């Protein structure tokens, strides 16, 4: 026989393939050697006149999910079933050369009738019957025990035993028959009671049988164990081209078992049907992985398989991959929402463009939308990343990708959905974390130095700050994204794919992203100007970069599926969607100009603050010194205590640090606090000269261990030193308190 020109005959009409899959045009190559080809044509003419009529396409799933039912009933003019049964038995016993198809379908003959058929087959061992249909006849294991032994010795090529009561024990006999039979090419045992045990026996027989090309085993409760047994044999069997396993309680594990041989070893299977098995996204993804590199599988039906958006998208992408031979993919009735269906259709659009219109029919809806792909102009609208421009002159330069962040998810998601709540929550969380940091940064500020900028820093730190200004601007991802999206135009066409992607939400998402970036830039700038050492500055930047990536972490959690399929689907959509760019005027280069402006603004602010720092504006202007009551050498604490005022001019600085002179009316024996660079200490010098003429290393009171501290009031440990013999004594009752008098 030969199949219809459509390799997927019966695929479009319901949830499965035709149960037989052949038409009335018999191929001469399949005629018995002693029978001329015109005998088939003669039989075809007789076949349609009565007696042995039956529907060649009788088996498809019903719409109510009750299994597989007959498409059409027999003609009311056909003879009574007893007469038809008897006539067929007589023809078989007489070895009638015109009897090629013997259909006992739905005659309810039971085990007794099965035994009669077996006897007729044994009586006429050279029978010309090549198709035997015993479907829907209430045959049990008792009848099959006799019938299958007789069929094994016959030349039957197409055997239909669906909708009976074949159990595991009959499956053992069937398996033994298959292991030794060299004529059977198609076998239908759907809607029986084979179970996983019987499926394993049949699978074992297929290791020896490479003649059988099509096997229908739907509605047999074979489960994952049965699927695993069949998957195991598919790696070795090189005869089976069609396998129908719908409605068999197969889950993700079973689907993985069937997917493995498609990726490793099997080169013959063309059609695989797993309708009404809850394989889910995991099973769908496993099959997608196999389909992607299998050039032989042409038809895959996964209707009502509990596959959600991610599994569907994986299968769609695999179907359009270069290594796939898939021609038809059925994903109908998988409970995809309207938005998710739109995403899948948009993905198909993109893949069709990328593959140059590769012919793969993908069914997503029960009533399939007509979709055409032409080389001419197409309606402009939102595209997926990498798909290029719609229409003539393909060019990716006139479209811009959405950024992979929660703000893109906020834009695409339905306004009242949990994705919006998730995005807003992430934004609030990030803002709160930055607020906590800012409170800590400004908590030690005081009047005249609210930013808590150090009174001075080393040239090494200042040089590092200069170069880090550019780095801190560039590392603000949200700010840079906002600047880049400023020359992107909102396109109402995106509403076709994402009804929630309104212009209001586009503006809202853009404002939140911009505010996030500006806030983060401000915090980072404060960290920069508060730095007093290079390593500490870098460590603080690293910590802030981590906080700045909170929204990115949230996005990738969503993208990886940790927050549910729906949120994951929106995240995936954000990675694939583009919008048109503004082409006119300065907007084309607005992002570059805006970046330069922001950088120059930060650089100018840093320069101003640095000059102020070098002028001592952030050092303590004055402090109150208390030296205790104990006299040491020529130091008289009561005379040296009191207010010390910073020298007002930068030229009066000693070693780059401010010096402080005692504010007293007397001329002799004034105290001066200054920095000795030789010993790296602050010291108190008693002098009669102006403070800019003193030797800062002739100190009698000093700050102990070497230190590069610029703020003298920050030092707590002080020591007396004798200028005569160099003896040292801790100053136990000593304090400097900044009072910042002007």
Tab-separated table of N, CA, C and O in Angstrom, residues 163-223:
chain	number	residue	atom	x	y	z
A	163	UNK	N	-9.164	-1.378	20.788
A	163	UNK	CA	-10.434	-1.334	21.518
A	163	UNK	C	-10.966	-2.725	21.816
A	163	UNK	O	-12.105	-3.070	21.485
A	164	UNK	N	-10.118	-3.527	22.463
A	164	UNK	CA	-10.538	-4.838	22.943
A	164	UNK	C	-10.076	-4.971	24.395
A	164	UNK	O	-9.905	-3.959	25.091
A	165	UNK	N	-9.865	-6.204	24.831
A	165	UNK	CA	-9.458	-6.429	26.216
A	165	UNK	C	-8.147	-7.216	26.271
A	165	UNK	O	-8.011	-8.163	27.038
A	166	UNK	N	-7.199	-6.835	25.438
A	166	UNK	CA	-5.898	-7.482	25.434
A	166	UNK	C	-5.131	-7.073	26.687
A	166	UNK	O	-4.901	-5.890	26.929
A	167	UNK	N	-4.728	-8.032	27.493
A	167	UNK	CA	-3.991	-7.765	28.717
A	167	UNK	C	-2.529	-8.140	28.589
A	167	UNK	O	-2.051	-8.535	27.516
A	168	UNK	N	-1.781	-8.067	29.668
A	168	UNK	CA	-0.348	-8.393	29.639
A	168	UNK	C	-0.054	-9.808	29.160
A	168	UNK	O	0.958	-10.043	28.500
A	169	UNK	N	-0.936	-10.766	29.504
A	169	UNK	CA	-0.663	-12.148	29.084
A	169	UNK	C	-0.761	-12.288	27.566
A	169	UNK	O	0.034	-13.003	26.944
A	170	UNK	N	-1.734	-11.594	26.954
A	170	UNK	CA	-1.824	-11.622	25.489
A	170	UNK	C	-0.656	-10.886	24.865
A	170	UNK	O	-0.192	-11.240	23.771
A	171	UNK	N	-0.171	-9.843	25.561
A	171	UNK	CA	0.963	-9.097	25.035
A	171	UNK	C	2.200	-9.976	24.936
A	171	UNK	O	3.037	-9.783	24.046
A	172	UNK	N	2.328	-10.952	25.845
A	172	UNK	CA	3.459	-11.884	25.771
A	172	UNK	C	3.385	-12.693	24.485
A	172	UNK	O	4.396	-12.882	23.786
A	173	UNK	N	2.187	-13.176	24.142
A	173	UNK	CA	2.015	-13.961	22.909
A	173	UNK	C	2.254	-13.076	21.692
A	173	UNK	O	2.888	-13.487	20.715
A	174	UNK	N	1.724	-11.822	21.764
A	174	UNK	CA	1.932	-10.883	20.667
A	174	UNK	C	3.417	-10.611	20.473
A	174	UNK	O	3.909	-10.555	19.336
A	175	UNK	N	4.138	-10.439	21.569
A	175	UNK	CA	5.569	-10.165	21.488
A	175	UNK	C	6.317	-11.335	20.855
A	175	UNK	O	7.212	-11.136	20.026
A	176	UNK	N	5.933	-12.547	21.231
A	176	UNK	CA	6.588	-13.730	20.653
A	176	UNK	C	6.318	-13.809	19.156
A	176	UNK	O	7.211	-14.158	18.373
A	177	UNK	N	5.082	-13.465	18.775
A	177	UNK	CA	4.744	-13.468	17.357
A	177	UNK	C	5.564	-12.423	16.599
A	177	UNK	O	6.098	-12.678	15.519
A	178	UNK	N	5.716	-11.213	17.186
A	178	UNK	CA	6.468	-10.145	16.530
A	178	UNK	C	7.947	-10.511	16.379
A	178	UNK	O	8.589	-10.143	15.395
A	179	UNK	N	8.475	-11.203	17.359
A	179	UNK	CA	9.889	-11.556	17.321
A	179	UNK	C	10.222	-12.466	16.147
A	179	UNK	O	11.374	-12.503	15.698
A	180	UNK	N	9.208	-13.221	15.644
A	180	UNK	CA	9.475	-14.180	14.572
A	180	UNK	C	8.774	-13.811	13.277
A	180	UNK	O	9.035	-14.416	12.232
A	181	UNK	N	7.892	-12.807	13.308
A	181	UNK	CA	7.106	-12.458	12.126
A	181	UNK	C	7.908	-11.534	11.217
A	181	UNK	O	8.561	-10.596	11.681
A	182	UNK	N	7.840	-11.784	9.907
A	182	UNK	CA	8.573	-10.976	8.935
A	182	UNK	C	7.652	-10.310	7.915
A	182	UNK	O	8.137	-9.751	6.930
A	183	UNK	N	6.343	-10.356	8.166
A	183	UNK	CA	5.417	-9.775	7.195
A	183	UNK	C	4.681	-8.554	7.737
A	183	UNK	O	4.328	-7.651	6.979
A	184	UNK	N	4.416	-8.494	9.028
A	184	UNK	CA	3.602	-7.421	9.607
A	184	UNK	C	4.350	-6.090	9.535
A	184	UNK	O	5.487	-5.975	9.994
A	185	UNK	N	3.681	-5.065	8.968
A	185	UNK	CA	4.309	-3.739	8.876
A	185	UNK	C	3.574	-2.703	9.727
A	185	UNK	O	4.160	-1.685	10.093
A	186	UNK	N	2.296	-2.946	10.025
A	186	UNK	CA	1.540	-2.006	10.849
A	186	UNK	C	0.707	-2.770	11.871
A	186	UNK	O	0.056	-3.760	11.538
A	187	UNK	N	0.732	-2.263	13.102
A	187	UNK	CA	0.027	-2.931	14.191
A	187	UNK	C	-0.654	-1.891	15.065
A	187	UNK	O	-0.020	-0.951	15.545
A	188	UNK	N	-1.967	-2.068	15.264
A	188	UNK	CA	-2.717	-1.176	16.148
A	188	UNK	C	-3.283	-1.980	17.306
A	188	UNK	O	-4.125	-2.857	17.117
A	189	UNK	N	-2.817	-1.678	18.505
A	189	UNK	CA	-3.339	-2.313	19.716
A	189	UNK	C	-3.807	-1.242	20.700
A	189	UNK	O	-3.784	-1.440	21.908
A	190	UNK	N	-4.226	-0.102	20.171
A	190	UNK	CA	-4.666	0.991	21.024
A	190	UNK	C	-5.921	0.649	21.799
A	190	UNK	O	-6.723	-0.204	21.423
A	191	UNK	N	-6.076	1.328	22.927
A	191	UNK	CA	-7.251	1.196	23.780
A	191	UNK	C	-7.497	-0.248	24.182
A	191	UNK	O	-8.582	-0.808	24.027
A	192	UNK	N	-6.446	-0.872	24.736
A	192	UNK	CA	-6.545	-2.198	25.327
A	192	UNK	C	-6.091	-2.095	26.788
A	192	UNK	O	-6.177	-1.025	27.392
A	193	UNK	N	-5.591	-3.188	27.335
A	193	UNK	CA	-5.167	-3.211	28.733
A	193	UNK	C	-3.760	-3.790	28.854
A	193	UNK	O	-3.473	-4.600	29.727
A	194	UNK	N	-2.890	-3.339	27.966
A	194	UNK	CA	-1.556	-3.929	27.866
A	194	UNK	C	-0.707	-3.629	29.097
A	194	UNK	O	0.046	-4.480	29.566
A	195	UNK	N	-0.769	-2.412	29.614
A	195	UNK	CA	-0.031	-1.953	30.797
A	195	UNK	C	1.475	-1.879	30.514
A	195	UNK	O	1.951	-2.222	29.422
A	196	UNK	N	2.222	-1.445	31.513
A	196	UNK	CA	3.665	-1.286	31.343
A	196	UNK	C	4.361	-2.624	31.122
A	196	UNK	O	5.342	-2.716	30.385
A	197	UNK	N	3.841	-3.674	31.760
A	197	UNK	CA	4.441	-5.006	31.599
A	197	UNK	C	4.336	-5.486	30.163
A	197	UNK	O	5.305	-5.955	29.562
A	198	UNK	N	3.130	-5.362	29.594
A	198	UNK	CA	2.940	-5.778	28.211
A	198	UNK	C	3.745	-4.924	27.249
A	198	UNK	O	4.293	-5.424	26.253
A	199	UNK	N	3.843	-3.614	27.534
A	199	UNK	CA	4.628	-2.734	26.677
A	199	UNK	C	6.092	-3.150	26.679
A	199	UNK	O	6.766	-3.101	25.647
A	200	UNK	N	6.591	-3.551	27.839
A	200	UNK	CA	7.977	-3.998	27.927
A	200	UNK	C	8.202	-5.261	27.096
A	200	UNK	O	9.242	-5.415	26.447
A	201	UNK	N	7.221	-6.191	27.115
A	201	UNK	CA	7.347	-7.412	26.314
A	201	UNK	C	7.363	-7.093	24.821
A	201	UNK	O	8.171	-7.637	24.058
A	202	UNK	N	6.465	-6.200	24.401
A	202	UNK	CA	6.415	-5.825	22.986
A	202	UNK	C	7.703	-5.118	22.585
A	202	UNK	O	8.257	-5.354	21.505
A	203	UNK	N	8.199	-4.255	23.464
A	203	UNK	CA	9.447	-3.555	23.177
A	203	UNK	C	10.594	-4.540	23.013
A	203	UNK	O	11.448	-4.387	22.127
A	204	UNK	N	10.610	-5.553	23.848
A	204	UNK	CA	11.665	-6.561	23.756
A	204	UNK	C	11.630	-7.266	22.402
A	204	UNK	O	12.677	-7.561	21.813
A	205	UNK	N	10.403	-7.519	21.899
A	205	UNK	CA	10.284	-8.188	20.604
A	205	UNK	C	10.789	-7.308	19.471
A	205	UNK	O	11.301	-7.813	18.464
A	206	UNK	N	10.657	-6.007	19.623
A	206	UNK	CA	11.086	-5.094	18.563
A	206	UNK	C	12.599	-5.055	18.409
A	206	UNK	O	13.111	-4.504	17.438
A	207	UNK	N	13.318	-5.616	19.371
A	207	UNK	CA	14.766	-5.733	19.201
A	207	UNK	C	15.094	-6.698	18.065
A	207	UNK	O	16.126	-6.575	17.401
A	208	UNK	N	14.200	-7.677	17.866
A	208	UNK	CA	14.418	-8.692	16.831
A	208	UNK	C	13.671	-8.365	15.547
A	208	UNK	O	13.966	-8.921	14.500
A	209	UNK	N	12.702	-7.461	15.626
A	209	UNK	CA	11.825	-7.195	14.489
A	209	UNK	C	12.117	-5.812	13.915
A	209	UNK	O	11.912	-4.795	14.573
A	210	UNK	N	12.585	-5.795	12.679
A	210	UNK	CA	12.808	-4.534	11.982
A	210	UNK	C	11.875	-4.382	10.794
A	210	UNK	O	12.088	-3.523	9.930
A	211	UNK	N	10.824	-5.233	10.758
A	211	UNK	CA	9.847	-5.169	9.668
A	211	UNK	C	8.700	-4.227	10.005
A	211	UNK	O	8.196	-3.506	9.140
A	212	UNK	N	8.276	-4.228	11.265
A	212	UNK	CA	7.165	-3.378	11.686
A	212	UNK	C	7.564	-1.905	11.558
A	212	UNK	O	8.597	-1.484	12.078
A	213	UNK	N	6.728	-1.143	10.858
A	213	UNK	CA	7.037	0.274	10.637
A	213	UNK	C	6.146	1.216	11.440
A	213	UNK	O	6.525	2.369	11.664
A	214	UNK	N	4.950	0.770	11.833
A	214	UNK	CA	4.032	1.663	12.553
A	214	UNK	C	3.376	0.905	13.702
A	214	UNK	O	2.894	-0.214	13.521
A	215	UNK	N	3.360	1.538	14.871
A	215	UNK	CA	2.787	0.906	16.059
A	215	UNK	C	1.879	1.901	16.774
A	215	UNK	O	2.326	2.975	17.185
A	216	UNK	N	0.597	1.536	16.889
A	216	UNK	CA	-0.371	2.315	17.663
A	216	UNK	C	-0.589	1.624	19.006
A	216	UNK	O	-1.078	0.497	19.055
A	217	UNK	N	-0.231	2.307	20.100
A	217	UNK	CA	-0.391	1.720	21.422
A	217	UNK	C	-0.993	2.750	22.387
A	217	UNK	O	-0.656	2.794	23.565
A	218	UNK	N	-1.867	3.587	21.876
A	218	UNK	CA	-2.480	4.619	22.706
A	218	UNK	C	-3.435	3.997	23.726
A	218	UNK	O	-3.919	2.879	23.570
A	219	UNK	N	-3.716	4.729	24.799
A	219	UNK	CA	-4.722	4.349	25.810
A	219	UNK	C	-4.504	2.941	26.339
A	219	UNK	O	-5.414	2.102	26.323
A	220	UNK	N	-3.299	2.672	26.834
A	220	UNK	CA	-2.994	1.355	27.395
A	220	UNK	C	-2.359	1.442	28.781
A	220	UNK	O	-1.900	0.426	29.306
A	221	UNK	N	-2.297	2.653	29.360
A	221	UNK	CA	-1.739	2.836	30.698
A	221	UNK	C	-0.344	2.229	30.836
A	221	UNK	O	-0.025	1.571	31.828
A	222	UNK	N	0.491	2.470	29.838
A	222	UNK	CA	1.836	1.886	29.910
A	222	UNK	C	2.740	2.680	30.845
A	222	UNK	O	3.756	2.165	31.305
A	223	UNK	N	2.423	3.956	31.117
A	223	UNK	CA	3.166	4.758	32.076
A	223	UNK	C	4.618	5.006	31.680
A	223	UNK	O	5.056	4.705	30.561
